[in-house]
CSV table of C-alpha atoms and ligand atoms in Angstrom, one decimal:
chain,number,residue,atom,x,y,z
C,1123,UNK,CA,33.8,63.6,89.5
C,1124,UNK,CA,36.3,66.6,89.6
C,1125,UNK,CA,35.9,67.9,86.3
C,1126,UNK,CA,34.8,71.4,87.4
C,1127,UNK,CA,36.6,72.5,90.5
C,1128,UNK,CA,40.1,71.5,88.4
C,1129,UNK,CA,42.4,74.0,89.9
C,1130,UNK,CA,44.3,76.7,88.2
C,1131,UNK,CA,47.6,76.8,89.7
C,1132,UNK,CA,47.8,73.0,88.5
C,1133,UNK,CA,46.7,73.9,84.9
C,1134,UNK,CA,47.9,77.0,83.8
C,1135,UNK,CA,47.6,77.1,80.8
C,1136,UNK,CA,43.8,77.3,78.9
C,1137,UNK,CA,44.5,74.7,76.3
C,1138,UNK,CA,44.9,71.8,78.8
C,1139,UNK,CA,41.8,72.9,80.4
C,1140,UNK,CA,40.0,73.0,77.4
C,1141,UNK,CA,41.0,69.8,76.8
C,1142,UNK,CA,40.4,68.3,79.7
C,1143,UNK,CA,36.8,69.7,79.7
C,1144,UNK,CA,36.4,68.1,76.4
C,1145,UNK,CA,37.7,64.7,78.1
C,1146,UNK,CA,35.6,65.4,81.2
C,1147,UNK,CA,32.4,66.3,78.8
C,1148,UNK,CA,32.7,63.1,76.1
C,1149,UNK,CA,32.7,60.3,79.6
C,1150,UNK,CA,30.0,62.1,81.1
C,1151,UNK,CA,28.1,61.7,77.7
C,1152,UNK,CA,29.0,58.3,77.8
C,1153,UNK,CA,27.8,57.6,81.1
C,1154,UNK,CA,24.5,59.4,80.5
C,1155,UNK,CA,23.4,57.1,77.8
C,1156,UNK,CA,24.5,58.3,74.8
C,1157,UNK,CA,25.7,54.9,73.5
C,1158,UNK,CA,21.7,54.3,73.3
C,1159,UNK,CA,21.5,57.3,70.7
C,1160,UNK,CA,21.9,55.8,66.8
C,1161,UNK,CA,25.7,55.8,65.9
C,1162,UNK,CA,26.2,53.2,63.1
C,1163,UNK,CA,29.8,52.5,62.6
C,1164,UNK,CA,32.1,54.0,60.7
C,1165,UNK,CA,34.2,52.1,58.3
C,1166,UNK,CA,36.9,54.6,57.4
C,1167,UNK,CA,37.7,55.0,60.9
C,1168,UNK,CA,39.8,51.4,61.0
C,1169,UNK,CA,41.4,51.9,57.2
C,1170,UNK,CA,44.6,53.5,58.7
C,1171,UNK,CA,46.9,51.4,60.9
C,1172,UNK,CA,50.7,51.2,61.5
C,1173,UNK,CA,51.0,47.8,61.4
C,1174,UNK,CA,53.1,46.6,58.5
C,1175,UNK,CA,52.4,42.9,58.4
C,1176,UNK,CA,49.7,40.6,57.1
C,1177,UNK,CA,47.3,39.2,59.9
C,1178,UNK,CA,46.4,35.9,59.3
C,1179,UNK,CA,42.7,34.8,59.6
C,1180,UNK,CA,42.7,30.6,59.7
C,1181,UNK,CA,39.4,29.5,59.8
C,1182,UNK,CA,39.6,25.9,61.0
C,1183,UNK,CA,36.3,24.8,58.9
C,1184,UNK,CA,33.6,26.2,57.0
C,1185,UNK,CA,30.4,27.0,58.7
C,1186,UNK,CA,27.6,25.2,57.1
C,1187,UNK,CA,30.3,23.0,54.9
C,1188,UNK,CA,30.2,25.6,52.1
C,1189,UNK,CA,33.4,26.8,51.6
C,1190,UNK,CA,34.5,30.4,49.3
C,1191,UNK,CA,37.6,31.2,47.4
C,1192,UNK,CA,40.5,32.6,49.2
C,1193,UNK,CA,42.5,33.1,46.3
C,1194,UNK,CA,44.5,36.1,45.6
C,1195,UNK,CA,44.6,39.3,48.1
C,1196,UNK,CA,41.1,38.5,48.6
C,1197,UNK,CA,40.3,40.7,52.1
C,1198,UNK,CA,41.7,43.5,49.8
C,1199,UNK,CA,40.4,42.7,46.4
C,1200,UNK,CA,36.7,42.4,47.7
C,1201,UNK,CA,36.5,44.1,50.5
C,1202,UNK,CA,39.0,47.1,50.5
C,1203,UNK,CA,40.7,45.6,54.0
C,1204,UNK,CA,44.9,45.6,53.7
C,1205,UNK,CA,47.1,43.6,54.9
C,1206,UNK,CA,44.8,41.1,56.3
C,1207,UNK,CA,45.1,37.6,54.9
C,1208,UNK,CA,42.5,34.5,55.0
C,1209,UNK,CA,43.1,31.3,54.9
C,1210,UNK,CA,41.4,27.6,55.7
C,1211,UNK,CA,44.5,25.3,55.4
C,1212,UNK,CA,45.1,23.6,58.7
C,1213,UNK,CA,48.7,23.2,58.1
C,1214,UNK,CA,48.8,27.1,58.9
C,1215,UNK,CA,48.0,27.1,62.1
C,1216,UNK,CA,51.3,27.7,64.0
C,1217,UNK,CA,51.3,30.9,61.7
C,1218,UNK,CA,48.1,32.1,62.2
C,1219,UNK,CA,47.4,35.1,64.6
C,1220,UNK,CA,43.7,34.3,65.0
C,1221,UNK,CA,42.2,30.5,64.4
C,1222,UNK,CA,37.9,30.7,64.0
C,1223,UNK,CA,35.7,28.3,65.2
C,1224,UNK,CA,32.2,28.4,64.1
C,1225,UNK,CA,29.7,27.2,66.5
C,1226,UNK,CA,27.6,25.5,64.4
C,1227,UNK,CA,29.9,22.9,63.3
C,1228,UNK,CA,31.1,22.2,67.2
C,1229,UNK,CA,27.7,21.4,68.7
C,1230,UNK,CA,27.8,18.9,65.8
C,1231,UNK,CA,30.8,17.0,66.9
C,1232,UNK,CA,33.8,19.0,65.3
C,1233,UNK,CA,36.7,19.3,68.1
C,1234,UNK,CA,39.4,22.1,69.4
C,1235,UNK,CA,43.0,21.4,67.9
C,1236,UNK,CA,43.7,20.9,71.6
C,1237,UNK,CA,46.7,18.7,70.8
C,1238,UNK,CA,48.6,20.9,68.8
C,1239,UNK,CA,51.1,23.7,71.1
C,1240,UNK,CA,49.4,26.8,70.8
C,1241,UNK,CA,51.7,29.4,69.6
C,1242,UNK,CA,52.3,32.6,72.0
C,1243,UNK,CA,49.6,35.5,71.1
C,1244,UNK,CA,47.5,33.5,69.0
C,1245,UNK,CA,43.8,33.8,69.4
C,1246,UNK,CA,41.3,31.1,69.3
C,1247,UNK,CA,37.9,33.1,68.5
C,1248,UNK,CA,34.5,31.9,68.8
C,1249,UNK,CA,31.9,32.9,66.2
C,1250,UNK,CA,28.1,32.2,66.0
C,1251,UNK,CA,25.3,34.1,64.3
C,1252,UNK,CA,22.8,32.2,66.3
C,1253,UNK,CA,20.4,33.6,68.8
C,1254,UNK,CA,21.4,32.4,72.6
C,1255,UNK,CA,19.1,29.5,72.3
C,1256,UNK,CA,20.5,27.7,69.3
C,1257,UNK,CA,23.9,27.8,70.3
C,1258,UNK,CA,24.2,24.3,72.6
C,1259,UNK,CA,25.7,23.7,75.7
C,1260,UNK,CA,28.8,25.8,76.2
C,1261,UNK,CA,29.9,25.3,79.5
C,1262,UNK,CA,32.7,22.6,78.2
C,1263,UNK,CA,34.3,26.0,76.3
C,1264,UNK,CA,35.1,27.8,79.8
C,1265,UNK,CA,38.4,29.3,79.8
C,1266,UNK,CA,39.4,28.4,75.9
C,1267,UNK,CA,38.3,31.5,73.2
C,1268,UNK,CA,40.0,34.6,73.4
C,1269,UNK,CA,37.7,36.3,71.0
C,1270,UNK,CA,33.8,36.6,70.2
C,1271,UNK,CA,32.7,37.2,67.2
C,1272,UNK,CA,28.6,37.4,66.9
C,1273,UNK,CA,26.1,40.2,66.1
C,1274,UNK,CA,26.3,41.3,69.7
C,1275,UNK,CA,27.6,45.2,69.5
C,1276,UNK,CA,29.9,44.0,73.1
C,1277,UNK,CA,31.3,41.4,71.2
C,1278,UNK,CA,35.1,41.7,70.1
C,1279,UNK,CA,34.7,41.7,66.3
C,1280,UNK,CA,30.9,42.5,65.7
C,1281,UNK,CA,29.5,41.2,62.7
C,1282,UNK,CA,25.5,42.4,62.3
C,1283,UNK,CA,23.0,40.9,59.9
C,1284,UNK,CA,23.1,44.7,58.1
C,1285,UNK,CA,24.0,48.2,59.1
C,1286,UNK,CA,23.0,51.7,57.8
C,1287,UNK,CA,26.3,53.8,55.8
C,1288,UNK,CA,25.9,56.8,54.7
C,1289,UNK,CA,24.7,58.0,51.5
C,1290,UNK,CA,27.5,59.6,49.3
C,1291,UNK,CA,26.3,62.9,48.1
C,1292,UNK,CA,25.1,61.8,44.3
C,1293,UNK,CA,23.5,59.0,45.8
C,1294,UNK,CA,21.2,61.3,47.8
C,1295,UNK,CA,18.5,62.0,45.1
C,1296,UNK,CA,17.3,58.7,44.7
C,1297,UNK,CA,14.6,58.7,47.8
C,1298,UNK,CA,11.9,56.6,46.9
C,1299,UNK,CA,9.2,56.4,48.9
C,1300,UNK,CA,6.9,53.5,47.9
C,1301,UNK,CA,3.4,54.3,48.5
C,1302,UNK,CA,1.2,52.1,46.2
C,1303,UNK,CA,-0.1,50.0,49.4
C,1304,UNK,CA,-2.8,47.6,49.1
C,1305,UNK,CA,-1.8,45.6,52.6
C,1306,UNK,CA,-2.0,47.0,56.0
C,1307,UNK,CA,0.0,44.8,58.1
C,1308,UNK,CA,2.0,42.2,56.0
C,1309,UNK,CA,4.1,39.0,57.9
C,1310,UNK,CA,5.8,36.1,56.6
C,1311,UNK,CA,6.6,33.5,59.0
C,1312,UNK,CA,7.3,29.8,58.0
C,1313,UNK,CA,7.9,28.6,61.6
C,1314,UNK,CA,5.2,29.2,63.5
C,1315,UNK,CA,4.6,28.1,67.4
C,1316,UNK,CA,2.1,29.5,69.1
C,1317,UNK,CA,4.2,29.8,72.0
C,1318,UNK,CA,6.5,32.7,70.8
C,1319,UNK,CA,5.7,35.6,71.9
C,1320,UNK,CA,5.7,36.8,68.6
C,1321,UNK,CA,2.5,34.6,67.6
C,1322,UNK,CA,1.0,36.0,70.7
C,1323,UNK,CA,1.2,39.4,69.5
C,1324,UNK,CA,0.5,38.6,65.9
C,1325,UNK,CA,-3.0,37.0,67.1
C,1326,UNK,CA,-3.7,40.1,69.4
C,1327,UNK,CA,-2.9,42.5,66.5
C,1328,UNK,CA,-4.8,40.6,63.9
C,1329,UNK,CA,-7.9,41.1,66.3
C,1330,UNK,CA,-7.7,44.7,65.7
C,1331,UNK,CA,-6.4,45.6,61.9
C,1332,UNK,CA,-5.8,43.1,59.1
C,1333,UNK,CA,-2.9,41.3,58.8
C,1334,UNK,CA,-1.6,39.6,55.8
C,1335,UNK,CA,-0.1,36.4,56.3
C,1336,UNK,CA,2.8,34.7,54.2
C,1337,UNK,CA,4.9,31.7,53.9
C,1338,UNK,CA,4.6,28.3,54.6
C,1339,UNK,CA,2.8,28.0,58.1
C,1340,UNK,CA,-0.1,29.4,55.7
C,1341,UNK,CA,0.6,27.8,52.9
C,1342,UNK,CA,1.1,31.1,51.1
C,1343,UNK,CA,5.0,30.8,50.3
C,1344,UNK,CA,6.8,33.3,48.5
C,1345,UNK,CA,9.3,32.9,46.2
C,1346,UNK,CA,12.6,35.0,46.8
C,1347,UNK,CA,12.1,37.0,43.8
C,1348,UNK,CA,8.6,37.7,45.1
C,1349,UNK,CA,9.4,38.9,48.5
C,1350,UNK,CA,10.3,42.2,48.2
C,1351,UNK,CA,7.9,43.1,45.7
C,1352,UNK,CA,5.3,41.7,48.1
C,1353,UNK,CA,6.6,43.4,50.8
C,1354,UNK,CA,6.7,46.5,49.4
C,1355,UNK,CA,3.1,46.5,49.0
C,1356,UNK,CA,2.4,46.5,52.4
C,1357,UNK,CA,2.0,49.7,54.8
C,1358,UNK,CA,4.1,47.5,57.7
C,1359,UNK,CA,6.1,44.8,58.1
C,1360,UNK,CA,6.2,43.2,61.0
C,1361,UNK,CA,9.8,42.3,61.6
C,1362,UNK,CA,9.4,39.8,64.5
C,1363,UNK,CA,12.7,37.8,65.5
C,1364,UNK,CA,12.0,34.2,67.1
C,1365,UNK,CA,14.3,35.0,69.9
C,1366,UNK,CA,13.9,37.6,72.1
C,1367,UNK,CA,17.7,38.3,72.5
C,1368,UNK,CA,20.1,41.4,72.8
C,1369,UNK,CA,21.1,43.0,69.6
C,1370,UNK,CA,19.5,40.3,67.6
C,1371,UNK,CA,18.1,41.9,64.7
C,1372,UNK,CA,18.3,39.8,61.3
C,1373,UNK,CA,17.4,39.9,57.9
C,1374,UNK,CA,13.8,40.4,59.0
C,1375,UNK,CA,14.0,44.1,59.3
C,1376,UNK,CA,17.5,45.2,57.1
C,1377,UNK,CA,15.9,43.5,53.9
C,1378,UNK,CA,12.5,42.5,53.9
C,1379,UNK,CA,11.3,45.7,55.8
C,1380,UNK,CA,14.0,48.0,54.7
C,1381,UNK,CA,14.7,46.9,51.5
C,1382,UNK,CA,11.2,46.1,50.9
C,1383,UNK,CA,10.0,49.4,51.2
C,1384,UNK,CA,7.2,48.5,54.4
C,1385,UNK,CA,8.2,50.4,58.2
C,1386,UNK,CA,9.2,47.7,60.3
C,1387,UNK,CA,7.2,46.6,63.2
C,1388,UNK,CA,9.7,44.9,65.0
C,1389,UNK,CA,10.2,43.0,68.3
C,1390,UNK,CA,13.0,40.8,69.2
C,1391,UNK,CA,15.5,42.7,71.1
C,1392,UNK,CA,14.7,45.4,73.9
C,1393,UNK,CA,14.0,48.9,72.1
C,1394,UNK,CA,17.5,50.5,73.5
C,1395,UNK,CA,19.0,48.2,71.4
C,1396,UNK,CA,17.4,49.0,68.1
C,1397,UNK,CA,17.4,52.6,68.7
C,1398,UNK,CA,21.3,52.4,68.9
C,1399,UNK,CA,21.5,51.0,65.1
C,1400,UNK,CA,18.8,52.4,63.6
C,1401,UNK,CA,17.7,56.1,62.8
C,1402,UNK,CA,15.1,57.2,64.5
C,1403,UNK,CA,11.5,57.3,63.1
C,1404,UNK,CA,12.3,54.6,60.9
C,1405,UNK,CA,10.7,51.9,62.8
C,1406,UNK,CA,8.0,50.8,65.3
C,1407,UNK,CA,8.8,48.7,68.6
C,1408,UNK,CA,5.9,47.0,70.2
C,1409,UNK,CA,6.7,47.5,73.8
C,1410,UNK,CA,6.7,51.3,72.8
C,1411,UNK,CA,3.1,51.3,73.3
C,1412,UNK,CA,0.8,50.4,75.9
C,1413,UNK,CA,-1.4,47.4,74.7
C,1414,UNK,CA,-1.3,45.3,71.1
C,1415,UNK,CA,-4.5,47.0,70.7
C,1416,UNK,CA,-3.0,50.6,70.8
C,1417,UNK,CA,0.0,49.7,68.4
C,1418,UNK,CA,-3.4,48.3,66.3
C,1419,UNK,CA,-4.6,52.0,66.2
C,1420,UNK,CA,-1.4,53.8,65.8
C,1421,UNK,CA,-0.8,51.6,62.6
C,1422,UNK,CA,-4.3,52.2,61.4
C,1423,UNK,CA,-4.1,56.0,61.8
C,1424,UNK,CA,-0.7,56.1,60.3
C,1425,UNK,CA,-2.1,54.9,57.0
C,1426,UNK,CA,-4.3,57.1,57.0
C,1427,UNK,CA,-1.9,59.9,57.4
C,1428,UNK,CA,0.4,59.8,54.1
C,1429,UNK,CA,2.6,62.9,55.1
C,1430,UNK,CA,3.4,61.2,58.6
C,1431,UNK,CA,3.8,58.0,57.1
C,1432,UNK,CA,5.9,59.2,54.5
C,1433,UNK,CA,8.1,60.8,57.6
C,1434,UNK,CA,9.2,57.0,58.2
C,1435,UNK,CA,11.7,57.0,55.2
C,1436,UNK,CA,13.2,60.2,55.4
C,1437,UNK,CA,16.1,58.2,56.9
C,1438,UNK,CA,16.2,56.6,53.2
C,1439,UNK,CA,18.2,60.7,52.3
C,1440,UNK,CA,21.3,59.4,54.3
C,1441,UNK,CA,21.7,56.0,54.5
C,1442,UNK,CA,21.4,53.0,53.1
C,1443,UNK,CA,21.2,49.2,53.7
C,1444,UNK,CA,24.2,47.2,53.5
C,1445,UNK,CA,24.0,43.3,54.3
C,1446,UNK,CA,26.2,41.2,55.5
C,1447,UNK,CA,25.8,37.5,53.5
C,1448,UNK,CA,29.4,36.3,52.3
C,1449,UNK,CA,31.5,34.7,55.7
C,1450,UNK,CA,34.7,36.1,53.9
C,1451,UNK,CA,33.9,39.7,54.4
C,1452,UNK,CA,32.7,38.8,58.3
C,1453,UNK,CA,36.1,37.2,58.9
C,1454,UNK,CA,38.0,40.0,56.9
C,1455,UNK,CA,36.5,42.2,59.3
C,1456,UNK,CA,38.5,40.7,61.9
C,1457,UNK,CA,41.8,42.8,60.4
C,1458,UNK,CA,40.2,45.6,60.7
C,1459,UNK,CA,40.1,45.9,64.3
C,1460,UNK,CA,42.7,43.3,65.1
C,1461,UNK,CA,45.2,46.2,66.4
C,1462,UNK,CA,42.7,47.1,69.3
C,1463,UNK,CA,41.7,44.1,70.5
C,1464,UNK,CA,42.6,43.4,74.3
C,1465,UNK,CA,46.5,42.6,74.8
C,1466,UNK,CA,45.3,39.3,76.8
C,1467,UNK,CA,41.6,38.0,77.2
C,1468,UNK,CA,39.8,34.8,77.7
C,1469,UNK,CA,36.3,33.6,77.7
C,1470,UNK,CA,36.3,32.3,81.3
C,1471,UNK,CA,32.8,31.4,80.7
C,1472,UNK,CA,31.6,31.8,77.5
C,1473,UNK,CA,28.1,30.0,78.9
C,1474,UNK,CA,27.4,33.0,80.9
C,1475,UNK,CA,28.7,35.2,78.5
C,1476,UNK,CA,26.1,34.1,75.3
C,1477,UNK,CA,23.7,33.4,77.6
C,1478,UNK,CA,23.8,37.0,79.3
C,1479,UNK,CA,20.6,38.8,77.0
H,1270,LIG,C1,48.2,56.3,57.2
H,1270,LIG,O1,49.3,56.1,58.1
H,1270,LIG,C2,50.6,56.3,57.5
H,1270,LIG,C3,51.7,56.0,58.5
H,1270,LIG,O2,51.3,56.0,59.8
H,1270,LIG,C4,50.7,57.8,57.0
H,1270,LIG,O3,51.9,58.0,56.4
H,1270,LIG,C5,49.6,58.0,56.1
H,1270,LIG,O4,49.5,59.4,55.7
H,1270,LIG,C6,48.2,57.7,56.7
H,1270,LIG,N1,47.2,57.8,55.6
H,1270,LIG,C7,46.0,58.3,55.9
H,1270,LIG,C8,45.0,58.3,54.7
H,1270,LIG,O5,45.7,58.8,56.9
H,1271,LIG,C1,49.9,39.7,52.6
H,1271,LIG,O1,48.9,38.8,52.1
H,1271,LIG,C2,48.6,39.0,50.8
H,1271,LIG,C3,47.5,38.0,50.4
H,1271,LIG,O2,47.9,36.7,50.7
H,1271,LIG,C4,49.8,38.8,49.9
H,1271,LIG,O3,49.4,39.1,48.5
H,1271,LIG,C5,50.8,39.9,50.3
H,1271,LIG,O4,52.0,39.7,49.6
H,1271,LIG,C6,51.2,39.7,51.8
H,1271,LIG,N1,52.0,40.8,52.2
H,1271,LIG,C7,53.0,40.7,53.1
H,1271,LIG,C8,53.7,41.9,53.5
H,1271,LIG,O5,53.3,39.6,53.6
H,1272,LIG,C1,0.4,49.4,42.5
H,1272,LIG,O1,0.0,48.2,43.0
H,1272,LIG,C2,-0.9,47.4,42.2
H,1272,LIG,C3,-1.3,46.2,43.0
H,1272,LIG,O2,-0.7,46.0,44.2
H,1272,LIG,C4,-0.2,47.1,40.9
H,1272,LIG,O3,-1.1,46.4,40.1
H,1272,LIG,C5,0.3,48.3,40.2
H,1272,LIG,O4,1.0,48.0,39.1
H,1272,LIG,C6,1.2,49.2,41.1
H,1272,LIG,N1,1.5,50.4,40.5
H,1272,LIG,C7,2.8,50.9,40.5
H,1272,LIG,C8,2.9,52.2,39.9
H,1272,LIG,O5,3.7,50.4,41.0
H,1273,LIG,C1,44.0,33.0,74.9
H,1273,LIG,O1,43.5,32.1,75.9
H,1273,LIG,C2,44.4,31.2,76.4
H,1273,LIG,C3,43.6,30.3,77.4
H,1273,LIG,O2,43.0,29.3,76.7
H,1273,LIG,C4,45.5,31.9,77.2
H,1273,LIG,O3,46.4,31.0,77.7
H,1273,LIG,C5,46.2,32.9,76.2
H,1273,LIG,O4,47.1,33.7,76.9
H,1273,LIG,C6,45.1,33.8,75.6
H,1273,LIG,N1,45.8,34.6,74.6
H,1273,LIG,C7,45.5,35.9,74.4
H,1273,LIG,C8,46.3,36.6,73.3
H,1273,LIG,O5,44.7,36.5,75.0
């Protein structure tokens, strides 16, 4: 790269070169790694855009069959997004700027408005919250979806499980570590195989310190209003995802273990991935160590240690949970970012694409 032999005689003049230096600094940050560093989104940085007109959202059926209101200015009235509008009427369609397709519903039989003429510009967008596994056979969608929408951070409209924002200042008081622990290691699983990897590790660790099992594969189910309350009397959570899968991080760690007040212990997608969401020293990956056994001790000696432990919330000053649960505010998203999405794209193989961990 030329960013340090730029000559002179070509830029005179010191602001250029300043600027270019800035340019030459912020790609070779990028190419270093710094997109593994935590930068949580920020949501101001879409509210201003040029664009004058609505963008119409059609979502061609509800996932799961339970459909919302739409009524009123609805992406504006709930979620504070403009000139965004959403709508599920099928009659729409040669209107709409982006048509949604949630996968659920099509690996259980629903089909592609192939026979209507697709208007010029429109987007057909795929969406699934799904981990790689549960999402079918896609190969038939080659070539069809312009648009991804999952909780993969390289999809085109990312929708997480939950993200970190930041504190506004009168909120930062209110920093409450919970320390009345009576459970080491707590975990709540209703599915359990004994081939995941995450009952492996579970086994391993609960050779070593004492893990307190939940839910129904122990016949110990919670209730929902009794989950965080138990949760939060537990030292650690372990946050393990049933598919080990890029960026998938669910509900696991943003409510039970953050919400609940226990430091995640969490294992599902590679630790890159994690550290790029999440703040540092706010969480424990199990490849970071060595052996089950040594993630065993560290937990045991962390405990112990209420200072160090209590080091593992100080993220709690800054930010706070929010979760994504309601499907409107997922597609409203889709507005905010509309005006940068990709002049032309398709999904030559979505198959590879999903599949691609
Ligand atoms: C938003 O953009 C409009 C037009 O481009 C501009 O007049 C206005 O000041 C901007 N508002 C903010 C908050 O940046
Ligand atoms: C945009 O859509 C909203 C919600 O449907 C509607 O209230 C508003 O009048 C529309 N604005 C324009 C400029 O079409
Ligand atoms: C601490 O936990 C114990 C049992 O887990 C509970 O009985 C007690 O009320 C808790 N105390 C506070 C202050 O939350
Ligand atoms: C969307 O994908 C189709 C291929 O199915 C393509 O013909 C169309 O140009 C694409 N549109 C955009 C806006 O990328």
């Amino acid at each position: 790269m030329g960013c340090h032999n730029t000559k002179k005689s070509v830029f005179s003049s010191m602001k250029m070169g300043l600027v270019i230096s800035i340019l030459c600094f912020l790609s070779l940050c990028l190419l270093n790694g710094w997109q593994t560093r935590f930068q949580p989104i920020n949501p101001s940085s879409f509210s201003n855009r040029s664009r004058s007109r609505n963008v119409t959202i059609l979502l061609w059926y509800w996932p799961f069959h339970r459909s919302f209101s739409l009524r009123g200015d609805m992406c504006w009235d709930l979620y504070r997004i403009p000139r965004c509008r959403l709508v599920d009427q099928r009659s729409m369609f040669p209107s709409a700027d982006v048509v949604v397709f949630h996968n659920r519903e099509l690996v259980q039989g629903q089909k592609l408005p192939f026979d209507l003429p697709r208007p010029q510009g429109q987007r057909w967008a795929w969406m699934s919250l799904e981990a790689p596994v549960y999402n079918g056979n896609l190969g038939k969608y080659a070539n069809i979806f312009n648009m991804t929408i999952t909780y993969r951070r390289d999809s085109d409209i990312t929708i997480p499980y939950g993200q970190l924002l930041p504190k506004a200042a009168e909120e930062h008081l209110v920093d409450d570590v919970p320390l009345n622990k009576s459970s080491l290691v707590c975990w709540v699983v209703s599915n359990y195989r004994s081939q995941h990897k995450r009952s492996q590790v579970y086994k391993e660790l609960s050779a070593v310190v004492p893990v307190k099992v939940y839910g129904r594969w122990t016949k110990t189910p919670l209730p929902s209003r009794a989950l965080l309350p138990t949760i939060s009397g537990c030292y650690f959570y372990l946050a393990f995802e049933n598919s080990l899968s890029k960026d998938y991080i669910t509900e696991k760690l943003w409510r039970n273990a953050y919400q609940g007040g226990a430091v995640p212990v969490v294992m599902g997608a590679p630790l890159g991935d994690y550290k790029a969401v999440l703040p540092p020293n706010s969480f424990i990956h199990v490849d970071e160590f060595a052996s089950v056994k040594d993630l065993g001790e560290y937990l045991q000696q962390l405990a112990e240690d209420k200072k160090r432990y209590s080091e593992y919330f100080t993220w709690k000053q800054q930010w706070k949970v929010k979760l994504y649960t309601d499907w409107r505010e997922r597609l409203c998203k889709i507005c905010t970012q509309y005006d940068s999405l990709p002049q032309q794209k398709v999904y030559s193989d979505l198959e590879a694409w999903v599949n691609n961990t």
